[in-house]
C-alpha cells in the first residue's frame, strides 16, 4: 500500500459527459502528479501541483482541468469526454516537488480506470 | 526535444542478470535518474535512484556513465515475478517535465 488513495477505482460513462477523479496523497506529501495511461501505452504526464499551486504542466487537454485543495487532496476533472479518453488515470505524490536537483520518490495510487462508451 | 527512450521489450530466463538501458540525451545537470516497475493495472513502484556512477540496493543496481546521457538498470538473477514494465524517469530529460521513458516490457521465463 503506497498510502495514495484514488477514487473511484472504476468509472463507466458516455461520450460528452464530465467526470471527476479524486486523489488523496500520502500523509505529509505536498506534491501531487496526475498521469494518463491508455491501453498498452506508457505513462503520460498531465499536471503537477505543489501545496495548492500548479507547478508543471504536461500534455493535458483543454477539456481537462485539475486543482489541489487546502487539505492537499486533488481532483482531476475531465469534460466533454471522448472515446479516446478511456484510460487508467494515476495520481502520485511526493514530499517535495520533484524537478532537477531534487531527489525523491513518487508514490502512486492504484489508479482510476475510466471507460467512455 | 529528444524523448527519454528505452527498448520496447526484453526476454530473459530465471536466474539470469538483466540490464535495461535508458537514453536521456538532454538530461539537465541536476537531474536525478529514477527507475520504476509497473505490473498490469497497478501503479508504478520505485526501484532505485541515482545521480552518477553506481548505486546498489537490495533489488537492483543502477549504472550511470560520466556523461549521464544514459543509465542502465541491472536486475540480478531475475525470477518470474520480475515480469513487468520498467520505466526510467528523468525530471527534465524528456523535454516535458516528469515524463517517464517509453518503458521496457521484461518477460522472464522458466
GROMACS .gro file of C-alpha atoms in nm:
model
  227
    1UNK     CA    1   0.000   0.000   0.000
    2UNK     CA    2   0.157   0.326  -0.119
    3UNK     CA    3  -0.061   0.545   0.101
    4UNK     CA    4  -0.206   0.725  -0.203
    5UNK     CA    5  -0.581   0.680  -0.238
    6UNK     CA    6  -0.768   0.724  -0.563
    7UNK     CA    7  -1.143   0.715  -0.616
    8UNK     CA    8  -1.333   0.583  -0.794
    9UNK     CA    9  -1.144   0.268  -0.894
   10UNK     CA   10  -1.365   0.214  -1.195
   11UNK     CA   11  -1.591   0.451  -1.384
   12UNK     CA   12  -1.800   0.393  -1.694
   13UNK     CA   13  -1.962   0.686  -1.866
   14UNK     CA   14  -2.077   0.808  -2.204
   15UNK     CA   15  -1.923   1.042  -2.458
   16UNK     CA   16  -1.987   1.407  -2.387
   17UNK     CA   17  -2.011   1.356  -2.013
   18UNK     CA   18  -1.797   1.502  -1.735
   19UNK     CA   19  -1.627   1.311  -1.455
   20UNK     CA   20  -1.416   1.396  -1.153
   21UNK     CA   21  -1.135   1.177  -1.026
   22UNK     CA   22  -1.012   1.223  -0.673
   23UNK     CA   23  -0.672   1.168  -0.517
   24UNK     CA   24  -0.562   1.178  -0.155
   25UNK     CA   25  -0.184   1.193  -0.127
   26UNK     CA   26   0.028   1.021   0.136
   27UNK     CA   27   0.022   1.193   0.470
   28UNK     CA   28   0.280   1.472   0.466
   29UNK     CA   29   0.325   1.480   0.089
   30UNK     CA   30   0.277   1.826  -0.058
   31UNK     CA   31   0.308   1.744  -0.426
   32UNK     CA   32   0.053   1.567  -0.643
   33UNK     CA   33   0.100   1.448  -1.000
   34UNK     CA   34  -0.154   1.318  -1.250
   35UNK     CA   35  -0.073   1.069  -1.525
   36UNK     CA   36  -0.277   0.911  -1.802
   37UNK     CA   37  -0.206   0.560  -1.926
   38UNK     CA   38  -0.403   0.441  -2.227
   39UNK     CA   39  -0.422   0.072  -2.313
   40UNK     CA   40  -0.074  -0.071  -2.363
   41UNK     CA   41   0.073   0.277  -2.360
   42UNK     CA   42   0.324   0.449  -2.140
   43UNK     CA   43   0.265   0.700  -1.866
   44UNK     CA   44   0.172   1.043  -1.997
   45UNK     CA   45   0.230   1.327  -1.755
   46UNK     CA   46  -0.067   1.559  -1.727
   47UNK     CA   47  -0.012   1.808  -1.448
   48UNK     CA   48   0.154   1.862  -1.111
   49UNK     CA   49   0.054   2.062  -0.805
   50UNK     CA   50   0.263   2.157  -0.508
   51UNK     CA   51   0.099   2.280  -0.191
   52UNK     CA   52  -0.203   2.405  -0.380
   53UNK     CA   53  -0.027   2.569  -0.671
   54UNK     CA   54   0.019   2.440  -1.023
   55UNK     CA   55   0.386   2.359  -1.068
   56UNK     CA   56   0.421   2.185  -1.403
   57UNK     CA   57   0.201   2.109  -1.697
   58UNK     CA   58   0.234   1.829  -1.948
   59UNK     CA   59   0.018   1.712  -2.234
   60UNK     CA   60  -0.307   1.796  -2.067
   61UNK     CA   61  -0.603   1.866  -2.294
   62UNK     CA   62  -0.801   2.187  -2.255
   63UNK     CA   63  -1.103   1.971  -2.172
   64UNK     CA   64  -0.918   1.851  -1.863
   65UNK     CA   65  -0.852   2.055  -1.551
   66UNK     CA   66  -0.724   1.987  -1.204
   67UNK     CA   67  -0.677   2.150  -0.870
   68UNK     CA   68  -0.526   2.081  -0.532
   69UNK     CA   69  -0.723   2.183  -0.227
   70UNK     CA   70  -0.601   2.324   0.107
   71UNK     CA   71  -0.619   1.977   0.262
   72UNK     CA   72  -0.384   1.868  -0.021
   73UNK     CA   73  -0.621   1.631  -0.192
   74UNK     CA   74  -0.651   1.678  -0.565
   75UNK     CA   75  -0.919   1.639  -0.826
   76UNK     CA   76  -0.887   1.584  -1.198
   77UNK     CA   77  -1.187   1.698  -1.399
   78UNK     CA   78  -1.244   1.551  -1.743
   79UNK     CA   79  -1.518   1.705  -1.956
   80UNK     CA   80  -1.672   1.655  -2.299
   81UNK     CA   81  -1.542   1.302  -2.280
   82UNK     CA   82  -1.440   1.120  -2.597
   83UNK     CA   83  -1.380   0.753  -2.661
   84UNK     CA   84  -1.007   0.818  -2.667
   85UNK     CA   85  -1.014   0.941  -2.309
   86UNK     CA   86  -1.065   0.584  -2.191
   87UNK     CA   87  -0.756   0.509  -1.984
   88UNK     CA   88  -0.611   0.446  -1.643
   89UNK     CA   89  -0.555   0.772  -1.460
   90UNK     CA   90  -0.288   0.760  -1.194
   91UNK     CA   91  -0.219   1.001  -0.917
   92UNK     CA   92   0.119   1.012  -0.747
   93UNK     CA   93   0.251   1.212  -0.456
   94UNK     CA   94   0.587   1.313  -0.319
   95UNK     CA   95   0.715   1.513  -0.026
   96UNK     CA   96   0.894   1.768  -0.241
   97UNK     CA   97   0.832   1.899  -0.588
   98UNK     CA   98   1.042   1.664  -0.798
   99UNK     CA   99   1.246   1.852  -1.053
  100UNK     CA  100   1.606   1.895  -1.144
  101UNK     CA  101   1.821   1.881  -0.835
  102UNK     CA  102   1.561   1.723  -0.611
  103UNK     CA  103   1.590   1.355  -0.541
  104UNK     CA  104   1.285   1.172  -0.427
  105UNK     CA  105   1.032   0.905  -0.490
  106UNK     CA  106   0.688   0.920  -0.646
  107UNK     CA  107   0.426   0.713  -0.466
  108UNK     CA  108   0.149   0.603  -0.697
  109UNK     CA  109  -0.209   0.516  -0.627
  110UNK     CA  110  -0.379   0.215  -0.782
  111UNK     CA  111  -0.541   0.430  -1.047
  112UNK     CA  112  -0.890   0.511  -1.168
  113UNK     CA  113  -0.997   0.318  -1.473
  114UNK     CA  114  -1.219   0.532  -1.695
  115UNK     CA  115  -1.421   0.374  -1.972
  116UNK     CA  116  -1.601   0.604  -2.213
  117UNK     CA  117  -1.870   0.435  -2.422
  118UNK     CA  118   1.340   1.776  -2.789
  119UNK     CA  119   1.458   1.419  -2.756
  120UNK     CA  120   1.241   1.184  -2.559
  121UNK     CA  121   1.364   0.952  -2.291
  122UNK     CA  122   1.387   0.624  -2.478
  123UNK     CA  123   1.413   0.259  -2.380
  124UNK     CA  124   1.399  -0.074  -2.566
  125UNK     CA  125   1.040  -0.182  -2.614
  126UNK     CA  126   1.086  -0.531  -2.478
  127UNK     CA  127   1.337  -0.782  -2.342
  128UNK     CA  128   1.317  -1.154  -2.277
  129UNK     CA  129   1.513  -1.343  -2.015
  130UNK     CA  130   1.518  -1.665  -1.815
  131UNK     CA  131   1.503  -1.719  -1.445
  132UNK     CA  132   1.837  -1.675  -1.272
  133UNK     CA  133   1.988  -1.451  -1.536
  134UNK     CA  134   2.102  -1.094  -1.497
  135UNK     CA  135   1.904  -0.840  -1.696
  136UNK     CA  136   2.030  -0.497  -1.799
  137UNK     CA  137   1.785  -0.235  -1.926
  138UNK     CA  138   1.920   0.087  -2.071
  139UNK     CA  139   1.752   0.426  -2.086
  140UNK     CA  140   1.873   0.703  -2.313
  141UNK     CA  141   1.823   1.058  -2.189
  142UNK     CA  142   2.032   1.278  -2.416
  143UNK     CA  143   1.908   1.610  -2.282
  144UNK     CA  144   1.937   1.539  -1.913
  145UNK     CA  145   1.979   1.850  -1.702
  146UNK     CA  146   2.285   1.899  -1.483
  147UNK     CA  147   2.094   1.844  -1.161
  148UNK     CA  148   1.856   1.570  -1.274
  149UNK     CA  149   1.838   1.252  -1.073
  150UNK     CA  150   1.757   0.933  -1.263
  151UNK     CA  151   1.491   0.707  -1.119
  152UNK     CA  152   1.358   0.368  -1.224
  153UNK     CA  153   1.012   0.229  -1.160
  154UNK     CA  154   0.846  -0.111  -1.201
  155UNK     CA  155   0.486  -0.150  -1.310
  156UNK     CA  156   0.267  -0.459  -1.306
  157UNK     CA  157  -0.056  -0.470  -1.513
  158UNK     CA  158  -0.332  -0.246  -1.378
  159UNK     CA  159  -0.117  -0.129  -1.089
  160UNK     CA  160   0.062   0.196  -1.017
  161UNK     CA  161   0.437   0.208  -1.076
  162UNK     CA  162   0.666   0.131  -0.783
  163UNK     CA  163   1.004   0.287  -0.710
  164UNK     CA  164   1.306   0.062  -0.767
  165UNK     CA  165   1.619   0.273  -0.748
  166UNK     CA  166   1.750   0.626  -0.793
  167UNK     CA  167   2.092   0.772  -0.871
  168UNK     CA  168   2.280   1.076  -0.989
  169UNK     CA  169   2.615   0.941  -1.111
  170UNK     CA  170   2.841   0.632  -1.121
  171UNK     CA  171   2.678   0.336  -0.946
  172UNK     CA  172   2.404   0.284  -0.693
  173UNK     CA  173   2.303  -0.050  -0.546
  174UNK     CA  174   2.017  -0.151  -0.323
  175UNK     CA  175   1.865  -0.483  -0.220
  176UNK     CA  176   1.685  -0.537  -0.551
  177UNK     CA  177   1.885  -0.365  -0.826
  178UNK     CA  178   2.187  -0.167  -0.936
  179UNK     CA  179   2.194   0.150  -1.140
  180UNK     CA  180   2.489   0.237  -1.359
  181UNK     CA  181   2.531   0.593  -1.485
  182UNK     CA  182   2.824   0.682  -1.714
  183UNK     CA  183   3.019   1.004  -1.677
  184UNK     CA  184   2.827   1.190  -1.948
  185UNK     CA  185   2.495   1.086  -1.782
  186UNK     CA  186   2.322   1.065  -2.119
  187UNK     CA  187   2.212   0.712  -2.045
  188UNK     CA  188   2.160   0.485  -1.749
  189UNK     CA  189   2.136   0.109  -1.705
  190UNK     CA  190   1.915  -0.074  -1.459
  191UNK     CA  191   2.062  -0.409  -1.364
  192UNK     CA  192   1.842  -0.680  -1.213
  193UNK     CA  193   2.048  -0.971  -1.075
  194UNK     CA  194   1.910  -1.324  -1.103
  195UNK     CA  195   1.560  -1.240  -1.223
  196UNK     CA  196   1.260  -1.455  -1.137
  197UNK     CA  197   0.919  -1.498  -1.296
  198UNK     CA  198   0.782  -1.231  -1.063
  199UNK     CA  199   1.011  -0.972  -1.223
  200UNK     CA  200   0.800  -0.987  -1.538
  201UNK     CA  201   0.677  -0.628  -1.561
  202UNK     CA  202   0.725  -0.299  -1.743
  203UNK     CA  203   1.025  -0.095  -1.632
  204UNK     CA  204   1.033   0.282  -1.672
  205UNK     CA  205   1.308   0.536  -1.623
  206UNK     CA  206   1.225   0.888  -1.510
  207UNK     CA  207   1.439   1.192  -1.568
  208UNK     CA  208   1.263   1.508  -1.445
  209UNK     CA  209   1.359   1.739  -1.730
  210UNK     CA  210   1.531   1.496  -1.963
  211UNK     CA  211   1.225   1.420  -2.168
  212UNK     CA  212   1.169   1.779  -2.265
  213UNK     CA  213   0.838   1.753  -2.087
  214UNK     CA  214   0.883   1.764  -1.718
  215UNK     CA  215   0.831   1.449  -1.521
  216UNK     CA  216   0.766   1.240  -1.825
  217UNK     CA  217   0.858   0.877  -1.798
  218UNK     CA  218   1.060   0.692  -2.055
  219UNK     CA  219   0.888   0.480  -2.314
  220UNK     CA  220   0.901   0.171  -2.094
  221UNK     CA  221   1.055  -0.175  -2.138
  222UNK     CA  222   0.841  -0.487  -2.110
  223UNK     CA  223   1.053  -0.752  -1.943
  224UNK     CA  224   0.937  -1.110  -1.978
  225UNK     CA  225   1.103  -1.373  -1.764
  226UNK     CA  226   1.054  -1.740  -1.848
  227UNK     CA  227   1.150  -2.066  -1.683
   0.00000   0.00000   0.00000
